[in-house]
Amino acid sequence: MVSFNTHDPERQETVSRRTVLFGGGVGLLFAGIAGRLYQLQISDHQKYLDLAQENQFNRRVLTPLRGEIVDRFGAPLASNRKNFRILLIPEQARDVDAALDKISRITPVSDEKRARIMREIRRRGAFTPIQVADNLSWEEFSKINFQLPHLGGVLPDVGETRDYPFGEDSAFVIGYVGAVTENDLSSQETDEQRLLLRQPGFKVGREGLERTYESELRGAAGAMNVKINAHGRVIEELEDSAVPPSQGRTLALTIDAELQAHAMKVLAEPAEGIEPPVQSAAAVVMDVVTGDVLVLASTPAFNPNDFNVGIDPGLWRDLNQSPYKPLLNKPLSGVYPPGSTFKLISAIAAQRAGVRPSQTAYCPGRMWYGNRYFHCWKRGGHGTVDMKGSLKHSCDVYYYEIAKTLDIDLLAETARDFGLGQTYELGISGQQKGVVPDRDWKRQYFAGNPENQTWFQGETLSCIIGQGYVTSTPLQLAVMSSRIATGRAVRPRLVRAVGDIIPPAPEAPLLDVDHNHLKVVREGMNAVTNEYGTAARSRIEDPEWQMAGKTGTSQVYQITAEDRARGLAEPEDLPWARRDHALFVSYMPYENPRYACAVVVEHGIGGSRMAGPKAREIMKAVAEKDPASKQALDPRSLARAPGPREG
């Protein structure tokens, strides 16, 4: 048996040393803990208090209402309406696929939409609300709310969305809005702007004025503190901390919505007995004093509301494939040979070149030049005509005779003086310049083919009657009519005011043109409609609103002997796409001009037959309303609505 001596001094010393070391270590440990507690609770108290409050409260973006777009009298062309929609918070839904399945029993959730939602969740995170569906009917919205106890993570929401009350009638003026893309996000300058664009269902301008004036229409975001729990869920909204959003600025236009709708209706009406039933046409009406564009109509058109709610792929395909080009803004982007409407320019250029208005030419129906005949539209000819008569009867041979010696550069300079070959700042993209040919233009156009760069006088014979290389847009033809009517360099404008900024309409400077030259052309235009000229059927009977005009027919396809042998002897016998374009330009009243109009009907066969009567119906409505005599809206009188609470 082994025994231990408890009184061994050496052993007691070892135990005492270990006890001291252990006790010291424990003491240091507790001292460290006490120091750390002191640091956390006393020294760094304010720091961690701030962090805790940041975790408890979150700052939510309040989306602003988009600014309205109104016509000259305040009628809304683009406004905002209630939008019943469904948001989904993925973290609360747990099983997103199951939640989408339940929602799809009430409102369809396509595979494409489902894939888009999944992408949004990956991009934005599980705590950010994702829009699942919008523009729900009241019935659908009610069903969602009724089923809400069984729809974890689903949040019914009443937001705001864009509304276009005039639909197709204002499509090419207003444009439309669409969903935010990655390019939109990357183009923003600040994080705050990007955060606003990331709000569920937020839309930005895609076309037209909606796009050009995006920054003015968007408004400024607001913000509000919300109380959240440890899982990031909102448990309380602190409205006292809210900074309300500011609605975007109002855009006041020169357009008269009533006249615009009437013009669209007139353009769409088919001619009796002529197929097809759809009319592809354009019309522009301007105030010749201020330059205000009262009508900018294009048919057929699309409904911008379809783009706002998400356009159906089938509809999008039909719009793109239609031969009537419903997506083309024809007044600004449609380019057509001006046909005989260009003779107004040719008559002014001829006088500038020294041709006297009394000078006559004999028209037998055709003229030989070079190695071929140049035909007049009237096969039997017009006989002897002077300058006024050449406009009244639209005689081609008269201008062929002038073109034999007329300098093409002078003709081009005159065309540009009266508004052709240029674009105008209206706030709508895609505007075309058309072609006003001269020697420099041909050298540049055929830069890769030097042998074709020389201008031949025979080409002037085609250009002088608005054919050949010459092309123009309906807007340019309206500007041309305005300048002929006033003798001033009238420029069109579409936006009267942006918010409270209302610049006055600038006075157009006088053109450098002999007044007597314009007098002859105006008399010729008056004879066209009021002295049994080519547009006698388009005459306006009211003597106070007599309309002066000029018809035009631009050739698209030349009927051949083979066509005639097959029975295709008349323009209406041809397929629609091969028929001539119909044009008409005008202004009124003749004695004291106030309004100008240009109408183009694609493949409408003849200006006197199709375009002139439509212009007459449009201008009669303009005369009846006489918008220039009425006080336009002061945009500052419009009340600004507060923004919605949350996007």
Coordinates of C-alpha atoms in Angstrom, one line a residue, residues 191-639:
D191 CA -28.4 55.0 -57.4
E192 CA -31.6 56.8 -56.5
Q193 CA -32.7 56.9 -60.1
R194 CA -31.9 53.2 -60.5
L195 CA -33.8 52.4 -57.4
L196 CA -36.8 54.2 -58.6
L197 CA -36.8 52.3 -61.9
R198 CA -36.6 49.0 -60.1
Q199 CA -39.9 49.6 -58.4
P200 CA -42.5 46.9 -59.4
G201 CA -44.4 47.8 -62.6
F202 CA -42.4 51.0 -63.2
K203 CA -42.7 52.2 -66.9
V204 CA -40.6 54.5 -69.0
G205 CA -41.2 56.3 -72.3
R206 CA -40.6 54.1 -75.3
E207 CA -41.7 56.1 -78.3
G208 CA -42.9 59.6 -79.2
L209 CA -43.2 62.4 -76.7
E210 CA -43.3 59.9 -73.9
R211 CA -39.7 59.0 -74.7
T212 CA -38.4 62.5 -75.6
Y213 CA -39.7 64.1 -72.5
E214 CA -39.1 61.1 -70.2
S215 CA -37.1 63.2 -67.6
E216 CA -39.8 65.9 -67.4
L217 CA -42.7 63.4 -67.2
R218 CA -41.2 61.0 -64.7
G219 CA -41.3 63.2 -61.7
A220 CA -39.3 62.9 -58.5
A221 CA -39.5 59.9 -56.1
G222 CA -40.6 60.3 -52.5
A223 CA -39.6 58.1 -49.5
M224 CA -41.1 56.7 -46.3
N225 CA -39.6 54.8 -43.3
V226 CA -41.1 51.4 -42.6
K227 CA -40.6 49.3 -39.5
I228 CA -39.3 45.7 -40.2
N229 CA -38.7 42.6 -38.2
A230 CA -35.6 40.5 -38.1
H231 CA -36.7 38.7 -41.2
G232 CA -37.0 41.9 -43.2
R233 CA -40.8 41.9 -43.2
V234 CA -42.7 45.2 -43.0
I235 CA -44.7 45.4 -39.8
E236 CA -45.5 49.2 -39.7
E237 CA -45.4 52.2 -42.0
L238 CA -44.3 55.4 -40.4
E239 CA -46.2 58.0 -42.3
D240 CA -44.9 60.9 -40.2
S241 CA -41.5 60.3 -41.8
A242 CA -42.8 60.3 -45.4
V243 CA -41.5 62.6 -48.1
P244 CA -44.2 62.7 -50.7
P245 CA -43.3 62.1 -54.4
S246 CA -43.6 64.9 -56.9
Q247 CA -45.7 64.3 -60.0
G248 CA -44.0 64.8 -63.4
R249 CA -44.6 68.0 -65.3
T250 CA -47.6 68.5 -67.6
L251 CA -46.9 68.5 -71.3
A252 CA -49.3 70.9 -73.1
L253 CA -49.5 70.3 -76.8
T254 CA -50.7 72.3 -79.8
I255 CA -52.8 69.4 -81.0
D256 CA -56.6 69.7 -81.0
A257 CA -57.8 66.3 -79.8
E258 CA -61.3 66.8 -81.3
L259 CA -59.9 67.7 -84.7
Q260 CA -57.3 64.9 -84.5
A261 CA -60.0 62.3 -83.9
H262 CA -62.1 63.7 -86.7
A263 CA -59.2 63.6 -89.1
M264 CA -58.4 60.0 -88.2
K265 CA -62.0 59.1 -88.9
V266 CA -62.0 60.9 -92.3
L267 CA -58.7 59.3 -93.3
A268 CA -59.9 55.8 -92.4
E269 CA -63.0 56.0 -94.5
P270 CA -62.6 53.9 -97.7
A271 CA -63.5 55.3 -101.1
E272 CA -66.8 53.9 -102.5
G273 CA -66.3 51.0 -104.8
I274 CA -62.5 50.9 -104.4
E275 CA -60.7 48.2 -102.6
P276 CA -59.2 47.7 -100.0
P277 CA -61.4 48.8 -97.2
V278 CA -58.4 50.0 -95.2
Q279 CA -56.9 53.4 -96.0
S280 CA -53.2 54.0 -95.4
A281 CA -53.0 57.8 -95.2
A282 CA -51.7 60.8 -93.4
A283 CA -52.9 64.3 -92.7
V284 CA -51.3 67.4 -91.1
V285 CA -53.1 70.7 -90.2
M286 CA -51.1 73.7 -89.1
D287 CA -51.8 77.2 -87.9
V288 CA -50.0 79.3 -90.5
V289 CA -49.5 82.2 -88.1
T290 CA -48.0 80.4 -85.0
G291 CA -46.8 77.1 -86.6
D292 CA -49.0 75.1 -84.2
V293 CA -49.6 71.6 -85.4
L294 CA -53.3 71.0 -84.8
V295 CA -53.6 67.6 -86.5
L296 CA -50.9 65.0 -87.0
A297 CA -52.9 61.9 -88.2
S298 CA -51.7 58.6 -89.5
T299 CA -53.9 55.6 -90.4
P300 CA -54.1 52.8 -89.7
A301 CA -52.5 53.1 -86.2
F302 CA -51.8 51.1 -83.1
N303 CA -53.4 51.4 -79.7
P304 CA -50.7 52.6 -77.2
N305 CA -52.7 51.0 -74.4
D306 CA -51.8 47.6 -75.8
F307 CA -48.1 48.4 -75.2
N308 CA -48.7 49.7 -71.7
V309 CA -50.4 46.4 -70.6
G310 CA -48.0 44.2 -72.5
I311 CA -48.7 43.6 -76.1
D312 CA -49.9 40.2 -77.3
P313 CA -47.2 38.5 -79.5
G314 CA -49.8 37.8 -82.2
L315 CA -50.9 41.4 -82.3
W316 CA -47.3 42.6 -82.5
R317 CA -46.7 40.2 -85.4
D318 CA -49.8 41.5 -87.2
L319 CA -48.7 45.1 -86.7
N320 CA -45.3 44.4 -88.2
Q321 CA -46.5 42.4 -91.1
S322 CA -49.4 44.6 -92.2
P323 CA -48.9 46.1 -95.7
Y324 CA -50.6 49.3 -94.4
K325 CA -47.7 49.9 -92.0
P326 CA -49.7 50.8 -88.8
L327 CA -46.4 51.3 -86.9
L328 CA -45.1 53.9 -89.3
N329 CA -45.6 57.6 -88.4
K330 CA -46.6 58.6 -91.9
P331 CA -46.7 62.4 -91.4
L332 CA -43.1 62.4 -90.3
S333 CA -41.5 59.2 -91.5
G334 CA -43.6 58.5 -94.7
V335 CA -41.6 59.6 -97.7
Y336 CA -43.5 60.1 -101.0
P337 CA -42.9 61.8 -104.4
P338 CA -44.9 65.1 -104.0
G339 CA -46.3 64.8 -107.5
S340 CA -48.0 67.8 -108.9
T341 CA -48.1 69.6 -105.5
F342 CA -44.5 70.3 -106.3
K343 CA -45.6 72.5 -109.2
L344 CA -46.2 75.2 -106.7
I345 CA -42.4 75.3 -106.0
S346 CA -41.7 74.9 -109.7
A347 CA -43.8 78.0 -110.6
I348 CA -42.0 80.1 -108.0
A349 CA -38.6 78.8 -109.2
A350 CA -39.6 79.5 -112.8
Q351 CA -40.5 83.1 -112.0
R352 CA -37.2 83.5 -110.2
A353 CA -35.5 82.3 -113.4
G354 CA -37.3 85.0 -115.4
V355 CA -40.3 83.2 -116.7
R356 CA -43.3 85.6 -116.9
P357 CA -46.7 84.3 -115.5
S358 CA -48.3 85.3 -118.8
Q359 CA -46.0 83.1 -120.8
T360 CA -47.9 80.3 -122.4
A361 CA -47.1 76.8 -123.6
Y362 CA -49.1 74.5 -125.8
C363 CA -49.9 71.1 -124.4
P364 CA -50.8 68.3 -126.9
G365 CA -50.6 65.7 -124.2
R366 CA -46.9 64.9 -124.6
M367 CA -43.6 66.4 -125.4
W368 CA -40.5 64.9 -127.1
Y369 CA -37.2 65.4 -125.3
G370 CA -33.9 63.5 -125.7
N371 CA -34.9 60.1 -126.9
R372 CA -38.4 59.7 -125.6
Y373 CA -41.8 61.3 -125.0
F374 CA -42.7 62.9 -121.7
H375 CA -46.4 62.5 -121.2
C376 CA -49.0 64.8 -119.6
W377 CA -51.5 63.2 -117.2
K378 CA -54.3 64.3 -119.6
R379 CA -53.8 62.3 -122.8
G380 CA -55.6 64.7 -125.1
G381 CA -53.6 67.6 -123.7
H382 CA -54.7 71.0 -122.2
G383 CA -54.1 73.2 -125.2
T384 CA -52.6 76.6 -124.5
V385 CA -52.1 77.5 -120.8
D386 CA -50.3 80.2 -118.9
M387 CA -48.8 79.8 -115.4
K388 CA -52.1 80.2 -113.5
G389 CA -53.8 77.8 -115.9
S390 CA -50.9 75.3 -115.5
L391 CA -51.7 75.1 -111.8
K392 CA -55.4 75.1 -112.2
H393 CA -55.4 72.2 -114.7
S394 CA -52.1 70.7 -113.4
C395 CA -50.5 70.7 -116.9
D396 CA -47.3 68.7 -117.0
V397 CA -46.2 69.8 -120.5
Y398 CA -46.1 73.4 -119.4
Y399 CA -43.5 72.5 -116.8
Y400 CA -41.6 70.2 -119.2
E401 CA -41.1 73.3 -121.4
I402 CA -39.7 75.3 -118.5
A403 CA -37.5 72.4 -117.3
K404 CA -35.6 72.3 -120.6
T405 CA -33.7 75.4 -119.5
L406 CA -34.3 75.7 -115.7
D407 CA -31.3 75.2 -113.4
I408 CA -31.9 72.3 -111.0
D409 CA -29.9 74.1 -108.3
L410 CA -32.4 77.0 -108.4
L411 CA -35.3 74.6 -108.2
A412 CA -33.7 72.8 -105.2
E413 CA -33.0 76.1 -103.5
T414 CA -36.6 77.2 -103.9
A415 CA -37.8 73.9 -102.5
R416 CA -35.7 74.2 -99.4
D417 CA -36.8 77.8 -98.9
F418 CA -40.3 76.5 -98.7
G419 CA -39.6 73.8 -96.2
L420 CA -38.7 70.7 -98.1
G421 CA -35.6 68.6 -97.6
Q422 CA -35.4 69.3 -93.9
T423 CA -36.6 68.1 -90.5
Y424 CA -38.2 70.0 -87.6
E425 CA -37.8 69.8 -83.9
L426 CA -41.1 68.4 -82.7
G427 CA -39.9 66.0 -80.0
I428 CA -40.7 62.9 -82.1
S429 CA -37.9 60.7 -83.4
G430 CA -37.7 59.0 -86.8
Q431 CA -38.5 62.1 -88.9
Q432 CA -37.3 61.9 -92.5
K433 CA -35.7 64.6 -94.6
G434 CA -36.9 63.4 -97.9
V435 CA -34.8 64.3 -101.0
V436 CA -34.4 67.7 -102.7
P437 CA -32.0 66.8 -105.5
D438 CA -29.4 69.1 -107.0
R439 CA -25.9 68.6 -108.5
D440 CA -24.1 68.2 -105.2
W441 CA -26.7 65.7 -104.0
K442 CA -26.2 63.6 -107.1
R443 CA -22.5 63.6 -106.8
Q444 CA -22.7 62.4 -103.3
Y445 CA -25.4 59.9 -104.0
F446 CA -23.4 58.3 -106.8
A447 CA -20.0 58.8 -105.2
G448 CA -19.1 55.2 -105.9
N449 CA -20.2 55.5 -109.6
P450 CA -18.5 58.6 -111.2
E451 CA -20.1 58.0 -114.6
N452 CA -23.6 58.6 -113.1
Q453 CA -22.7 61.8 -111.2
T454 CA -23.4 64.3 -114.0
W455 CA -26.8 66.0 -113.8
F456 CA -28.7 65.6 -117.1
Q457 CA -31.4 68.2 -118.1
G458 CA -33.8 65.4 -118.8
E459 CA -33.8 64.6 -115.1
T460 CA -35.0 68.1 -114.4
L461 CA -38.1 67.3 -116.5
S462 CA -39.0 64.5 -114.0
C463 CA -38.2 66.6 -110.9
I464 CA -40.1 69.7 -111.9
I465 CA -43.4 67.8 -111.7
G466 CA -42.5 66.2 -108.3
Q467 CA -41.3 62.8 -109.7
G468 CA -37.8 61.5 -110.2
Y469 CA -35.6 61.8 -107.2
V470 CA -37.8 64.3 -105.4
T471 CA -39.5 63.0 -102.2
S472 CA -41.1 64.7 -99.2
T473 CA -43.1 64.0 -96.1
P474 CA -46.7 65.2 -95.4
L475 CA -45.4 67.5 -92.6
Q476 CA -43.0 69.2 -95.1
L477 CA -45.9 69.6 -97.5
A478 CA -48.0 71.3 -94.8
V479 CA -45.0 73.6 -94.0
M480 CA -44.7 74.4 -97.8
S481 CA -48.4 75.3 -97.9
S482 CA -48.0 77.5 -94.8
R483 CA -45.1 79.4 -96.2
I484 CA -46.8 79.9 -99.6
A485 CA -49.9 81.2 -97.7
T486 CA -48.0 83.7 -95.6
G487 CA -44.7 84.4 -97.3
R488 CA -43.0 83.7 -93.9
A489 CA -40.6 80.9 -92.8
V490 CA -43.3 79.2 -90.7
R491 CA -41.9 76.4 -88.5
P492 CA -44.1 73.7 -87.0
R493 CA -44.3 73.2 -83.2
L494 CA -46.0 70.5 -81.3
V495 CA -45.3 71.3 -77.6
R496 CA -46.7 74.5 -76.2
A497 CA -45.5 74.2 -72.7
V498 CA -43.6 72.0 -70.3
G499 CA -44.9 72.4 -66.8
D500 CA -44.9 76.1 -66.0
I501 CA -42.6 77.0 -68.9
I502 CA -44.7 78.5 -71.6
P503 CA -42.6 80.1 -74.3
P504 CA -44.4 82.4 -76.7
A505 CA -44.8 81.3 -80.3
P506 CA -42.0 83.0 -82.3
E507 CA -42.9 85.2 -85.2
A508 CA -41.8 83.7 -88.4
P509 CA -39.4 85.8 -90.4
L510 CA -40.3 86.9 -93.9
L511 CA -39.0 84.7 -96.8
D512 CA -36.7 86.2 -99.3
V513 CA -39.2 85.9 -102.1
D514 CA -40.9 88.3 -104.4
H515 CA -44.5 88.9 -103.2
N516 CA -45.7 88.9 -106.8
H517 CA -44.4 85.4 -107.4
L518 CA -46.4 84.2 -104.4
K519 CA -49.5 86.1 -105.7
V520 CA -49.5 84.1 -108.9
V521 CA -49.2 80.8 -107.1
R522 CA -51.9 81.6 -104.7
E523 CA -54.2 82.6 -107.5
G524 CA -53.5 79.3 -109.2
M525 CA -54.3 77.4 -106.0
N526 CA -57.6 79.3 -105.7
A527 CA -58.4 78.4 -109.3
V528 CA -57.8 74.7 -108.5
T529 CA -60.7 74.6 -106.0
N530 CA -62.9 77.6 -106.7
E531 CA -62.6 78.1 -110.5
Y532 CA -63.4 74.6 -111.6
G533 CA -59.9 73.3 -111.5
T534 CA -58.7 69.8 -110.7
A535 CA -60.2 69.9 -107.2
A536 CA -63.5 71.6 -107.9
R537 CA -65.3 68.8 -106.0
S538 CA -63.3 69.7 -102.9
R539 CA -64.4 73.3 -102.8
I540 CA -65.7 74.8 -99.5
E541 CA -68.9 76.7 -100.2
D542 CA -68.6 79.1 -97.2
P543 CA -67.2 82.4 -98.7
E544 CA -65.5 83.2 -95.4
W545 CA -63.6 80.0 -95.5
Q546 CA -62.7 79.5 -99.2
M547 CA -59.9 77.0 -99.5
A548 CA -57.1 77.3 -102.0
G549 CA -55.4 74.0 -102.9
K550 CA -53.3 71.9 -105.2
T551 CA -53.8 68.2 -106.2
G552 CA -51.0 65.8 -106.7
T553 CA -50.7 62.2 -108.0
S554 CA -47.3 60.5 -107.7
Q555 CA -46.6 57.6 -109.9
V556 CA -45.7 54.3 -108.2
Y557 CA -45.9 52.0 -111.2
Q558 CA -46.2 52.6 -115.0
I559 CA -48.9 50.5 -116.7
T560 CA -47.3 48.6 -119.6
A561 CA -48.7 47.4 -122.9
E562 CA -48.6 43.9 -121.5
D563 CA -50.7 45.1 -118.5
R564 CA -53.3 46.7 -120.9
A565 CA -53.4 43.4 -122.8
R566 CA -54.3 41.6 -119.6
G567 CA -57.1 44.1 -118.9
L568 CA -55.2 46.2 -116.4
A569 CA -55.9 49.5 -118.2
E570 CA -56.9 51.7 -115.3
P571 CA -55.2 52.4 -112.0
E572 CA -57.9 50.8 -109.9
D573 CA -57.3 47.6 -111.9
L574 CA -53.9 47.3 -110.5
P575 CA -53.0 45.6 -107.2
W576 CA -53.2 48.1 -104.3
A577 CA -49.4 48.3 -103.8
R578 CA -48.9 49.4 -107.5
R579 CA -51.5 52.2 -107.5
D580 CA -50.4 55.8 -107.5
H581 CA -50.3 57.9 -104.3
A582 CA -52.9 60.6 -103.9
L583 CA -51.9 64.0 -102.5
F584 CA -53.5 67.4 -101.7
V585 CA -52.2 70.6 -100.1
S586 CA -54.3 73.6 -99.2
Y587 CA -54.8 76.6 -97.0
M588 CA -57.7 78.7 -95.9
P589 CA -59.2 81.3 -95.9
Y590 CA -57.9 82.3 -99.3
E591 CA -57.9 86.0 -98.6
N592 CA -56.6 85.9 -95.0
P593 CA -54.9 82.6 -94.5
R594 CA -55.0 80.9 -91.0
Y595 CA -54.8 77.2 -91.6
A596 CA -52.8 74.9 -93.9
C597 CA -53.4 71.2 -94.6
A598 CA -51.6 68.4 -96.4
V599 CA -53.2 64.9 -97.0
V600 CA -51.5 61.9 -98.5
V601 CA -53.4 58.7 -99.3
E602 CA -51.0 55.8 -100.1
H603 CA -52.0 54.2 -103.4
G604 CA -55.1 56.4 -103.5
I605 CA -55.0 56.6 -107.3
G606 CA -55.5 60.4 -107.6
G607 CA -55.3 63.6 -105.6
S608 CA -58.6 65.0 -106.9
R609 CA -60.3 61.7 -106.4
M610 CA -59.2 60.7 -102.9
A611 CA -56.9 63.2 -101.1
G612 CA -58.8 66.4 -102.0
P613 CA -62.2 65.3 -100.6
K614 CA -60.6 64.1 -97.4
A615 CA -58.8 67.4 -97.0
R616 CA -62.1 69.2 -97.6
E617 CA -63.8 67.3 -94.8
I618 CA -61.0 67.9 -92.4
M619 CA -60.7 71.6 -93.2
K620 CA -64.5 72.1 -92.9
A621 CA -64.3 70.8 -89.3
V622 CA -61.3 73.2 -88.7
A623 CA -63.3 76.1 -90.0
E624 CA -66.3 75.2 -87.9
K625 CA -64.3 75.1 -84.7
D626 CA -61.7 77.7 -85.6
P627 CA -59.3 76.7 -82.8
A628 CA -57.1 79.7 -83.2
S629 CA -60.0 82.0 -82.2
K630 CA -60.3 80.2 -78.8
Q631 CA -58.2 80.7 -75.8
A632 CA -55.8 77.8 -75.3
L633 CA -55.3 76.2 -71.9
D634 CA -52.8 77.8 -69.5
P635 CA -51.1 74.7 -68.1
R636 CA -50.4 76.5 -64.8
S637 CA -54.1 76.2 -64.1
L638 CA -54.0 72.4 -63.9
A639 CA -54.0 71.0 -60.4

